[in-house]
Coordinates of C-alpha atoms and ligand atoms in Angstrom, one line a residue:
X1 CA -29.1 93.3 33.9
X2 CA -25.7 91.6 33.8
X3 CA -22.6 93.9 32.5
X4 CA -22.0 94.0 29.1
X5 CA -18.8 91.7 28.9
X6 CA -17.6 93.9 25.3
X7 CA -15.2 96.3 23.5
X8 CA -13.9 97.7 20.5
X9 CA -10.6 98.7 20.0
X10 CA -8.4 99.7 16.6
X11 CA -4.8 99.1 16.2
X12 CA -2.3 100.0 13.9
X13 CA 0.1 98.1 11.0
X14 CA 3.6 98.8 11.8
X15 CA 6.6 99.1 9.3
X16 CA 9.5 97.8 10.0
X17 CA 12.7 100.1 9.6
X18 CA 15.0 97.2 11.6
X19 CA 13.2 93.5 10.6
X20 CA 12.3 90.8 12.7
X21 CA 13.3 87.6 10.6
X22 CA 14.2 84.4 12.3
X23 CA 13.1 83.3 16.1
X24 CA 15.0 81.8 19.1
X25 CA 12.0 80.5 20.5
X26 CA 8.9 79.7 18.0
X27 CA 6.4 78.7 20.3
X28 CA 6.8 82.0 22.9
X29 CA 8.0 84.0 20.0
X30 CA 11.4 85.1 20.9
X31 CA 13.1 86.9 18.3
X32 CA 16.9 86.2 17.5
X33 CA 17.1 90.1 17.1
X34 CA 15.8 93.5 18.5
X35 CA 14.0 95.3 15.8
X36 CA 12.4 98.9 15.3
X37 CA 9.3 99.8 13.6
X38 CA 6.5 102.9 13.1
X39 CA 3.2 102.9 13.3
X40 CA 0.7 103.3 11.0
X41 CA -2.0 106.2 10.8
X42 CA -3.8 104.9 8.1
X43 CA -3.5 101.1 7.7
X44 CA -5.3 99.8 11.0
X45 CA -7.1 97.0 12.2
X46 CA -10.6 97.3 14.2
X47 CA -12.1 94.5 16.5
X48 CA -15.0 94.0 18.5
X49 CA -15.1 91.3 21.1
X50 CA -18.0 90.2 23.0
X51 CA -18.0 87.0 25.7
X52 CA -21.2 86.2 26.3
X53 CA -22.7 83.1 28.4
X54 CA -25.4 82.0 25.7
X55 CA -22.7 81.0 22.8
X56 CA -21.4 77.7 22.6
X57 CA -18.7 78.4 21.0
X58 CA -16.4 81.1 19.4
X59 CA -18.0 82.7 16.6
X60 CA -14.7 84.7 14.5
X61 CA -16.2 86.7 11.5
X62 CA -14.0 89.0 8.9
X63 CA -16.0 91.4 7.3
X64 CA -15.2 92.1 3.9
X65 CA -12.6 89.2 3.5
X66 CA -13.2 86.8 0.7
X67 CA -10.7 84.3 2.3
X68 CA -10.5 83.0 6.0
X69 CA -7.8 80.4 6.5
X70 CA -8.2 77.7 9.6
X71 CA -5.4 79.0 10.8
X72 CA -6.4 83.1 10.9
X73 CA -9.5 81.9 13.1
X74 CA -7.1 79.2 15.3
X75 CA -5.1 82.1 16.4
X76 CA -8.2 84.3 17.4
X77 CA -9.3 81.4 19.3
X78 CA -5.9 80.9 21.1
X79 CA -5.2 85.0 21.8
X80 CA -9.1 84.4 23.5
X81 CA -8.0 81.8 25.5
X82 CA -5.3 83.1 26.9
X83 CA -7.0 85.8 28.0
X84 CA -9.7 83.6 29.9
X85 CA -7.2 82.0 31.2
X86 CA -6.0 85.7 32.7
X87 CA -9.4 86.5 33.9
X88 CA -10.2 82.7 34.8
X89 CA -13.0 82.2 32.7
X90 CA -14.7 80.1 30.4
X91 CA -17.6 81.9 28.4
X92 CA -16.7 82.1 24.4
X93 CA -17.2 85.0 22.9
X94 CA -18.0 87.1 19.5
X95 CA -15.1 88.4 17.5
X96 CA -16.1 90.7 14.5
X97 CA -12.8 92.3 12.4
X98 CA -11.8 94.4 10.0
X99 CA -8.9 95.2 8.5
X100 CA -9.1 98.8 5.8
X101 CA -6.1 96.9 3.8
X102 CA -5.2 94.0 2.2
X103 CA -4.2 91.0 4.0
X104 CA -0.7 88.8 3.9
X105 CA 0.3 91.1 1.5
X106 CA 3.9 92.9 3.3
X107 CA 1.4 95.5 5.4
X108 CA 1.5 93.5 8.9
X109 CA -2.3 92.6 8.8
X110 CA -1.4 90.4 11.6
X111 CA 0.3 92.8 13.5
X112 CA -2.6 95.0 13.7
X113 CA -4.9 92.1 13.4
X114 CA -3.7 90.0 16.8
X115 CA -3.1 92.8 18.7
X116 CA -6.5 94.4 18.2
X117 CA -8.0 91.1 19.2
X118 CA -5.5 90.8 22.1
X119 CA -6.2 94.0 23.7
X120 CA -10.8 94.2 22.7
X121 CA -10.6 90.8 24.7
X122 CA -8.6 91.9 27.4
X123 CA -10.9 95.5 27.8
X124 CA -14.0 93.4 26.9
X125 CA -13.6 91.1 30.5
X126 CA -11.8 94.5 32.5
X127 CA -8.4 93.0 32.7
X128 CA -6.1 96.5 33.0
X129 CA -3.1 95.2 31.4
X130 CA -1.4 97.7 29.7
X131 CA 2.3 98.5 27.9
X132 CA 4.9 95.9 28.5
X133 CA 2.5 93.2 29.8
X134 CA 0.1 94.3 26.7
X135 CA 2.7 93.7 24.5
X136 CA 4.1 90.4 25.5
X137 CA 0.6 89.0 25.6
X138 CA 0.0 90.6 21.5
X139 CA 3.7 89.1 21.2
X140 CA 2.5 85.7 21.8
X141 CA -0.2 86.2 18.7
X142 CA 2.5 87.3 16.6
X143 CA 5.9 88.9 17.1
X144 CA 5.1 92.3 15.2
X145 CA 1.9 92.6 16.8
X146 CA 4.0 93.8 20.1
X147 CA 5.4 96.6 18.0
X148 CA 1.6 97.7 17.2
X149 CA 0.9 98.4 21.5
X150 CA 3.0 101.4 21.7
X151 CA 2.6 104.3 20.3
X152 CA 5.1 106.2 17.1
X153 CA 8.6 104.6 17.3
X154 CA 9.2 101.6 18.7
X155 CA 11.7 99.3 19.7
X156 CA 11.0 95.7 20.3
X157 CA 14.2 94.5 22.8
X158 CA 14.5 90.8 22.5
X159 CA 14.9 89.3 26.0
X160 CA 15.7 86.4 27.0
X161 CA 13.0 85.0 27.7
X162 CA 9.2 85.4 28.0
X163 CA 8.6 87.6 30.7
X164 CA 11.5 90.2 29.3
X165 CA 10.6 90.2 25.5
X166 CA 8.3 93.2 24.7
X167 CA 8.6 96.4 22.7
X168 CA 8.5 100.0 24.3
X169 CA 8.5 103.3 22.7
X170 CA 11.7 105.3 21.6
X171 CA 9.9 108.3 20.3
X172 CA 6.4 109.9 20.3
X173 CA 4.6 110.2 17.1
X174 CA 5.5 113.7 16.9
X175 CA 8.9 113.1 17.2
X176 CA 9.8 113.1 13.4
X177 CA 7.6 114.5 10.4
X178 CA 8.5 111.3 8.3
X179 CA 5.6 109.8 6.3
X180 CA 5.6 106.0 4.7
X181 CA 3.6 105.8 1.5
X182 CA 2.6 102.8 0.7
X183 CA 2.6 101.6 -2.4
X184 CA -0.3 98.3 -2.5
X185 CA 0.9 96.0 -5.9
X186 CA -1.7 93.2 -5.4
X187 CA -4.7 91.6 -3.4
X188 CA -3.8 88.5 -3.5
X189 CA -2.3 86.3 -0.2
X190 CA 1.3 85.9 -0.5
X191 CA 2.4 81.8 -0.7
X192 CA 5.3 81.6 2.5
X193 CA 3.2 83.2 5.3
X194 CA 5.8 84.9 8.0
X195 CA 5.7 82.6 10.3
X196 CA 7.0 80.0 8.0
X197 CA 9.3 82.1 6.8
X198 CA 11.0 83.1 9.8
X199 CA 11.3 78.9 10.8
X200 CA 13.5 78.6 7.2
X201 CA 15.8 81.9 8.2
X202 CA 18.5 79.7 9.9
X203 CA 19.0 77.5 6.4
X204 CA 20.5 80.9 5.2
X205 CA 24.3 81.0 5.4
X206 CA 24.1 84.9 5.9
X207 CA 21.7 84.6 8.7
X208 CA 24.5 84.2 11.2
X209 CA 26.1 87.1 9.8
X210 CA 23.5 89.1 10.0
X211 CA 21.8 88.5 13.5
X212 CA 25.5 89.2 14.4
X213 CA 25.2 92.6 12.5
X214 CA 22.1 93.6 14.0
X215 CA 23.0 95.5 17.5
X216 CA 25.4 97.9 15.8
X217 CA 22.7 98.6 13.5
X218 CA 19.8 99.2 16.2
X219 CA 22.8 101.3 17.8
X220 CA 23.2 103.3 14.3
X221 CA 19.6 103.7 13.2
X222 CA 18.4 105.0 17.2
X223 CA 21.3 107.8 17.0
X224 CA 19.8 108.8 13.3
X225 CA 16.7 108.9 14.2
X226 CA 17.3 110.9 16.9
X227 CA 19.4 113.7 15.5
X228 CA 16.4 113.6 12.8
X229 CA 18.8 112.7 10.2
X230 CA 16.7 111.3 6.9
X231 CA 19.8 110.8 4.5
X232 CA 21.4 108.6 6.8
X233 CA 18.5 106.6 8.2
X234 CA 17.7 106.1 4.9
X235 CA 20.4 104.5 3.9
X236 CA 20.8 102.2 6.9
X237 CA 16.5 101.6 6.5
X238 CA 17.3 100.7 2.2
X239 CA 20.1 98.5 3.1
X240 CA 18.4 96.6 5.9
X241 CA 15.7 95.7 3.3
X242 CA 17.9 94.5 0.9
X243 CA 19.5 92.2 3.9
X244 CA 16.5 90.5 5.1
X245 CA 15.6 89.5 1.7
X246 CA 18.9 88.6 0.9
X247 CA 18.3 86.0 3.9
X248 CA 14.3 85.2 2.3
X249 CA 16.1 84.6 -1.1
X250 CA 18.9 82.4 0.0
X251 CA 16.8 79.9 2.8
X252 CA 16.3 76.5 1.9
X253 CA 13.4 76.7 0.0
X254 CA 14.2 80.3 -1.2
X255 CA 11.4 82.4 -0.5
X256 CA 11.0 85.4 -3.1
X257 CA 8.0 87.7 -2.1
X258 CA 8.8 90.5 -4.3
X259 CA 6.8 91.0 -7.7
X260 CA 8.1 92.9 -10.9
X261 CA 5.9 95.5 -9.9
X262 CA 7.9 95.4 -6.7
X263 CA 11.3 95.3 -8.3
X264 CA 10.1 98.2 -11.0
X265 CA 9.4 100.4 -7.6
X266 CA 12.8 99.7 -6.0
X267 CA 14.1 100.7 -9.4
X268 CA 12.4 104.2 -9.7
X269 CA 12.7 105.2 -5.5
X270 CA 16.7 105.0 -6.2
X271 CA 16.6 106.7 -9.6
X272 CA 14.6 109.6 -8.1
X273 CA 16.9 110.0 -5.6
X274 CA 20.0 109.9 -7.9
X275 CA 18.5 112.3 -10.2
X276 CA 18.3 114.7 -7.4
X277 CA 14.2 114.4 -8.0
X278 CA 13.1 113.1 -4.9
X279 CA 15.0 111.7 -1.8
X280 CA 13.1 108.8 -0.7
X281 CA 14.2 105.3 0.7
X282 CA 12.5 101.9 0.5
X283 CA 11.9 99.1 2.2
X284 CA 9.7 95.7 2.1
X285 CA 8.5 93.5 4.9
X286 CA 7.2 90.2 4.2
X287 CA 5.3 90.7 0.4
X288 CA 5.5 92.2 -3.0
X289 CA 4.1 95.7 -1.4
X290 CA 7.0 98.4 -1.1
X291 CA 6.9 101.0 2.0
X292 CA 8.2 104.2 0.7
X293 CA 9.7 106.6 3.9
X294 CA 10.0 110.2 3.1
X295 CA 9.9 113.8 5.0
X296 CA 6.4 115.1 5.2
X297 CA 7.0 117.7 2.9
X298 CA 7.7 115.1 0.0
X299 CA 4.9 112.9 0.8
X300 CA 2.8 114.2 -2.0
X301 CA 4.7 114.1 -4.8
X302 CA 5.8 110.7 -3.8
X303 CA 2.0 109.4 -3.6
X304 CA 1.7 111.1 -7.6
X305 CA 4.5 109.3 -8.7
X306 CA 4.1 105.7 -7.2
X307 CA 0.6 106.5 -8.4
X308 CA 2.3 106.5 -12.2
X309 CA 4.1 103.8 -11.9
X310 CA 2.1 100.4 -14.2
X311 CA 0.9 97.8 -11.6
X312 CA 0.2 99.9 -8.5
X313 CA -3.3 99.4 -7.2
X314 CA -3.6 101.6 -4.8
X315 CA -1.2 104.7 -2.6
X316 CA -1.4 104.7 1.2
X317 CA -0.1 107.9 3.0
X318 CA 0.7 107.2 6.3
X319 CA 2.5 109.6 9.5
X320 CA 3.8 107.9 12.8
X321 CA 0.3 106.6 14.8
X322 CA -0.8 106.2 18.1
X323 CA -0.7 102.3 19.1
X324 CA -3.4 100.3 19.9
X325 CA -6.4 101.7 21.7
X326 CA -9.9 101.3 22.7
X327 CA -12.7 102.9 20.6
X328 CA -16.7 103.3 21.2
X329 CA -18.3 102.5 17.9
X330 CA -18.6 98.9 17.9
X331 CA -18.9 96.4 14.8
X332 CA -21.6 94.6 16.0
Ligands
DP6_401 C1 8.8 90.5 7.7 O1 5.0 88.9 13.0 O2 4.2 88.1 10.8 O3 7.2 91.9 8.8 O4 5.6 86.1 14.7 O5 5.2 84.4 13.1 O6 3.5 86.1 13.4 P1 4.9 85.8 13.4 O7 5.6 86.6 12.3 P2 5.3 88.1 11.8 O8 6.7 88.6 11.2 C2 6.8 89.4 10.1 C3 8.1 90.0 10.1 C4 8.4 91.1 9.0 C5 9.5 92.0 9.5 C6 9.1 92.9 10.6 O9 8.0 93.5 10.6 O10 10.0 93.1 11.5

């Protein structure tokens, strides 16, 4: 009987703490900026891939997603052929996913999403690739699904170019007892997906500024989180927000993803802290959903309170995660 050609694997969201926003190269996905980011524990991604020499062509299904755009089930189809094109074949394949959140909503679904897919294709045909390769090859799906290959705290350094832009880890997942809860606002797809968003960044007059900004702020945030210092990576995490969506809001069409829920959120993590209630810190990726970073020990109150607050839909706890990995149940 012939081998099998299939895998599973599950890979984690990632939150930003430093944001990607704005490219140097669009079509290899060079970032103008290093970032840093955490993964998820429980926002996650799983994929099974199987090629197989009786299909025609690829078959892509989401289960449990009302809407597929053209373009979710293009960039399976290019992440599969790049990888036949590593293994130098040319059998399609099965691809059955499942995301356990919302999509397009600020949660990185396509950070977990393309580099689950990357990495069940590449196990699914034996290729061994692993850590930096891994990650350039997710980074070519999408530039935060290289920060959802390694595991806990990761750094994504920039390069130059395509062979030396990747992300590593900076610190285990035990390193820090940090949690981000999630607070989930809506289910509906945001309007400016990422990747058109980060094409308008440079019609910002602060984006200069900013990408100029950035190294002493990667330099800042690495020595916090080191020392294990919450106050003072939360401040830098809060104000780093606040930046890239200062950039969002002044591009050329302005992009606003936040929501009044959103906004309401913001409002209440800052008046808890200045109350002396409940030091948290917030920050946003691309969508109306708010990522709410506090110590361990705080994380259930927070989850209560966000859980009060009119509008939220639904409170994610999350700790620092493994990256992506392969599994044995499969989804098909
Ligand atoms: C706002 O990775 O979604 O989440 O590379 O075009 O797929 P593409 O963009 P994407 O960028 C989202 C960036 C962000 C901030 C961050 O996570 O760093």
């Amino acid at each position: 009987m012939a081998k099998l050609l299939k895998a599973t694997c599950k890979s984690p969201a990632n939150i930003a703490f430093i944001k990607y926003w704005g490219k140097a190269d669009p079509q290899t996905r060079i970032p103008q900026n290093n970032s840093i980011s955490m993964c998820l524990s429980n926002l996650y991604s799983l994929c099974t891939v199987e090629f197989n020499s009786q299909l025609r062509k690829d078959e892509i299904q989401f289960i449990k997603e009302k809407t597929v755009l053209t373009e979710e089930i293009e960039r399976i189809i290019k992440v599969l052929d790049r990888v036949r094109d590593l293994a130098g074949i040319k059998l399609k394949a099965k691809v059955v996913t499942q995301n356990n959140f919302p999509k397009a909503t600020g949660i990185a679904s396509s950070a977990s999403g393309l580099s689950v897919v990357t990495l069940a294709a590449c196990r699914a045909l034996g290729l061994p690739i692993k850590g930096k390769e891994l990650s350039k090859l997710a980074r070519l799906a999408s530039g935060t699904a290289s920060r959802s290959i390694p595991s806990g705290f990761v750094e994504w350094q920039k390069g130059t170019n395509e062979s030396n832009s990747y992300a590593i880890q900076i610190f285990p997942p035990e390193h820090w007892q940090i949690a981000d809860v999630v607070a989930i606002v809506t289910y509906k797809m945001k309007k400016v997906p990422s990747t058109q968003g980060h094409s308008l960044a440079h019609t910002s007059s602060f984006q200069k500024t900013r990408i100029t900004g950035i190294p002493a702020k990667i330099k800042a945030i690495k020595k916090v989180m080191k020392a294990k210092d919450f106050a003072a990576f939360g401040r830098i995490l809060e104000k780093e927000a606040l930046e890239m969506h200062a950039i969002c809001l002044t591009s050329t069409p302005s992009i606003l993803y936040w929501s009044p829920v959103t906004m309401a959120i913001m409002r209440q993590v800052q008046t808890w802290r200045d109350k002396g209630e409940l030091e948290s810190y917030f920050t946003i990726d691309a969508g109306p959903t708010v990522h709410v970073i506090c110590q361990q020990k705080d994380e259930q109150k927070l989850a209560a309170k966000l859980r009060k607050i009119s509008g939220t839909e639904r409170v994610v706890i999350n700790h620092p995660s493994l990256g992506a990995r392969q599994i044995d149940q499969h989804l098909f």
